[in-house]
Short mmCIF file of C-alpha atoms and ligand atoms in Angstrom, two decimals:
data_model
loop_
_atom_site.label_atom_id
_atom_site.label_comp_id
_atom_site.label_asym_id
_atom_site.label_seq_id
_atom_site.Cartn_x
_atom_site.Cartn_y
_atom_site.Cartn_z
CA MET A 1 26.47 2.48 -19.25
CA LYS A 2 23.21 4.06 -20.22
CA LYS A 3 21.09 2.07 -18.73
CA ILE A 4 22.36 2.47 -14.93
CA THR A 5 22.25 5.99 -15.56
CA SER A 6 18.66 5.87 -16.27
CA ALA A 7 18.17 3.61 -13.36
CA LEU A 8 19.03 6.05 -11.21
CA VAL A 9 17.51 8.54 -12.44
CA ALA A 10 13.69 6.88 -12.20
CA LEU A 11 15.33 6.06 -8.53
CA GLY A 12 15.35 9.88 -7.63
CA MET A 13 12.31 10.52 -9.03
CA GLY A 14 10.84 7.07 -6.98
CA ILE A 15 12.24 8.96 -4.35
CA ALA A 16 10.99 13.05 -4.94
CA LEU A 17 7.46 11.59 -5.68
CA SER A 18 7.32 9.72 -2.50
CA ALA A 19 9.44 12.74 -0.29
CA SER A 20 6.90 14.53 -2.23
CA VAL A 21 3.66 12.56 -0.73
CA GLN A 22 4.82 12.44 2.61
CA ALA A 23 5.23 16.78 2.40
CA ASN A 24 1.64 16.68 1.94
CA THR A 25 0.56 14.16 4.49
CA SER A 26 1.82 15.98 7.01
CA ASP A 27 0.82 19.37 6.24
CA GLU A 28 -2.66 18.01 6.32
CA ALA A 29 -2.62 16.92 9.37
CA VAL A 30 -0.90 19.78 10.72
CA VAL A 31 -3.91 21.67 9.29
CA GLU A 32 -5.77 19.09 10.92
CA ARG A 33 -4.47 20.07 14.02
CA ILE A 34 -4.07 23.51 13.80
CA LYS A 35 -8.45 23.71 12.30
CA ALA A 36 -9.23 21.14 16.12
CA VAL A 37 -7.45 24.34 18.02
CA GLY A 38 -8.48 27.25 16.24
CA SER A 39 -11.56 25.65 16.35
CA VAL A 40 -12.66 26.33 20.23
CA CYS A 41 -14.61 27.75 21.46
CA ILE A 42 -14.87 28.32 25.48
CA GLU A 43 -18.63 28.46 26.57
CA GLY A 44 -20.01 31.91 27.29
CA ASP A 45 -17.70 34.00 24.60
CA ASP A 46 -20.76 34.47 21.78
CA SER A 47 -17.40 36.32 19.73
CA CYS A 48 -17.32 32.63 18.14
CA GLY A 49 -20.43 31.03 18.35
CA GLY A 50 -21.06 30.79 21.96
CA ALA A 51 -25.01 29.39 21.65
CA ALA A 52 -23.73 26.28 20.30
CA PRO A 53 -21.57 24.16 23.48
CA VAL A 54 -24.71 25.03 24.73
CA ALA A 55 -26.89 23.39 22.71
CA ALA A 56 -24.21 20.19 22.09
CA ALA A 57 -24.17 20.14 26.12
CA GLY A 58 -28.44 19.73 26.29
CA GLY A 59 -28.07 16.71 23.93
CA ALA A 60 -27.45 13.25 24.59
CA ALA A 61 -25.02 11.85 26.34
CA ARG A 62 -21.99 11.11 23.46
CA SER A 63 -19.94 7.72 23.85
CA GLY A 64 -16.67 7.66 25.08
CA GLU A 65 -15.67 6.14 21.75
CA GLU A 66 -17.53 8.71 20.26
CA VAL A 67 -15.63 11.97 22.13
CA TYR A 68 -11.93 9.64 21.97
CA ASN A 69 -12.52 10.49 18.13
CA THR A 70 -13.53 13.50 17.65
CA LYS A 71 -12.32 15.08 20.41
CA CYS A 72 -9.46 13.39 22.05
CA ALA A 73 -7.68 11.15 19.14
CA ALA A 74 -6.10 14.66 17.60
CA CYS A 75 -3.71 14.25 20.50
CA HIS A 76 -3.65 10.75 21.87
CA ALA A 77 -4.06 9.17 18.30
CA THR A 78 -0.24 10.35 17.26
CA GLY A 79 1.44 11.06 20.82
CA ALA A 80 1.59 14.79 19.63
CA ALA A 81 3.01 17.27 22.51
CA GLY A 82 3.83 13.11 24.43
CA ALA A 83 0.30 13.01 25.40
CA PRO A 84 -0.10 9.25 25.91
CA LYS A 85 -1.40 7.58 22.97
CA TYR A 86 -4.35 5.10 22.41
CA GLY A 87 -3.60 1.19 21.68
CA THR A 88 -0.34 1.67 24.46
CA PRO A 89 1.11 1.11 27.52
CA GLU A 90 2.23 4.30 28.37
CA TRP A 91 -2.10 4.12 29.54
CA ALA A 92 -1.74 1.43 30.98
CA ASP A 93 1.24 3.62 33.76
CA ARG A 94 -1.84 5.69 33.64
CA GLY A 95 -4.14 3.73 34.86
CA THR A 96 -2.03 3.28 38.01
CA LYS A 97 -3.78 6.89 39.37
CA GLY A 98 -7.41 5.30 39.25
CA ILE A 99 -9.95 7.05 37.35
CA ASP A 100 -10.66 9.42 39.88
CA THR A 101 -7.76 11.42 39.28
CA LEU A 102 -7.03 11.23 35.87
CA LEU A 103 -10.86 11.95 35.33
CA SER A 104 -10.12 15.27 36.73
CA ASN A 105 -6.64 16.11 35.87
CA ALA A 106 -8.40 16.10 32.35
CA ILE A 107 -10.51 19.22 33.66
CA ASN A 108 -8.31 20.89 34.93
CA GLY A 109 -5.66 20.22 32.34
CA ILE A 110 -1.73 18.75 33.32
CA GLY A 111 0.87 19.47 31.35
CA GLY A 112 0.80 19.92 27.99
CA MET A 113 -3.11 18.32 28.42
CA PRO A 114 -5.51 21.27 28.06
CA PRO A 115 -8.30 21.66 30.68
CA ARG A 116 -10.98 19.38 28.79
CA GLY A 117 -8.55 18.40 26.16
CA LEU A 118 -10.25 21.25 24.73
CA CYS A 119 -14.02 20.24 24.36
CA ALA A 120 -15.23 23.19 26.36
CA ASP A 121 -18.65 21.44 25.48
CA CYS A 122 -17.86 18.01 26.81
CA SER A 123 -19.59 16.93 30.45
CA ASP A 124 -17.69 15.48 32.93
CA ASP A 125 -19.17 11.75 32.15
CA GLU A 126 -18.51 12.30 28.60
CA LEU A 127 -15.45 13.21 29.19
CA LYS A 128 -14.60 9.90 32.12
CA ALA A 129 -15.99 7.48 29.18
CA SER A 130 -13.91 8.46 26.55
CA ILE A 131 -10.60 7.91 29.11
CA GLU A 132 -12.53 4.35 30.14
CA HIS A 133 -12.63 4.72 26.59
CA MET A 134 -8.77 5.23 25.67
CA LEU A 135 -8.11 2.63 29.20
CA ALA A 136 -9.11 -0.20 27.61
CA GLY A 137 -8.52 0.28 24.57
CA SER A 138 -4.67 0.60 25.70
CA LYS A 139 -4.73 -2.80 27.59
C1 LIG B 201 -4.29 19.16 22.72
C2 LIG B 201 -3.72 18.36 21.96
C3 LIG B 201 -4.87 17.49 23.57
C4 LIG B 201 -5.80 17.08 23.50
C5 LIG B 201 -6.75 16.89 22.26
C6 LIG B 201 -6.32 16.06 24.60
N1 LIG B 201 -5.09 15.33 25.44
FE1 LIG B 201 -5.27 14.14 26.60
N2 LIG B 201 -3.72 14.96 27.41
C7 LIG B 201 -2.42 15.54 26.35
C8 LIG B 201 -0.74 15.39 26.98
C9 LIG B 201 0.32 16.36 26.08
C10 LIG B 201 -1.04 14.83 27.89
C11 LIG B 201 0.52 14.46 29.32
C12 LIG B 201 0.04 15.51 29.87
C13 LIG B 201 0.65 15.50 30.88
O1 LIG B 201 1.28 14.37 31.23
O2 LIG B 201 2.06 16.15 31.46
C14 LIG B 201 -2.54 14.18 28.11
C15 LIG B 201 -2.64 13.37 29.08
C16 LIG B 201 -4.07 12.57 29.42
C17 LIG B 201 -4.46 12.26 30.67
C18 LIG B 201 -3.67 11.85 31.80
C19 LIG B 201 -3.15 12.78 32.97
C20 LIG B 201 -2.65 11.92 34.16
O3 LIG B 201 -2.82 12.43 34.84
O4 LIG B 201 -2.11 11.34 33.63
C21 LIG B 201 -6.17 12.08 30.07
C22 LIG B 201 -7.42 11.31 31.44
C23 LIG B 201 -6.59 12.62 29.80
N3 LIG B 201 -5.01 13.44 29.29
C24 LIG B 201 -8.02 12.68 28.68
C25 LIG B 201 -7.65 13.33 27.64
C26 LIG B 201 -9.45 13.21 26.72
C27 LIG B 201 -10.44 12.76 27.31
C28 LIG B 201 -9.45 14.54 26.19
C29 LIG B 201 -10.18 14.65 25.37
C30 LIG B 201 -11.54 14.87 25.47
C31 LIG B 201 -7.83 14.58 25.75
N4 LIG B 201 -7.06 14.11 26.93
C32 LIG B 201 -7.44 15.42 25.00
C33 LIG B 201 -3.04 16.47 25.19
C34 LIG B 201 -4.03 16.24 24.76
#
């Protein structure tokens, strides 16, 4: 009987431990997501370092993969807010709209998709490249 009890205690601790590990992970994920949204700065707004996006826009164009990883993955890697998830057939469905429609919807925003995917300093070409990256990665 004593053996069974300690086995149950160990099991209970195991569950409690894994639950707290999970809680930590999702807390971090939430902080990461809030950070991404909180760090958005609209071009021309000096109150939040408006000069930075202008400087970035003057630099070399980033690859679609780079833009995706740094700007779009926050929602498109997880499917947050109903975003079509990277690597799933959801992107093949979107692809039927054609790249021009997808690009203009990404620029203007659509449903839960914010204008420019919250990337104020992304050029149209960079947005297009990152969409193509998501389409290619989800075939
Ligand atoms: C804050 C979350 C979020 C971020 C960040 C985000 N997206 Fe989205 N995106 C969404 C959601 C939600 C949808 C689904 C919108 C709908 O169809 O209702 C979506 C849909 C799209 C679509 C499909 C539009 C269509 O016509 O079906 C494209 C293209 C797209 N996103 C591109 C991007 C690109 C490129 C980036 C990065 C520069 C990006 N998104 C960043 C949330 C996000």
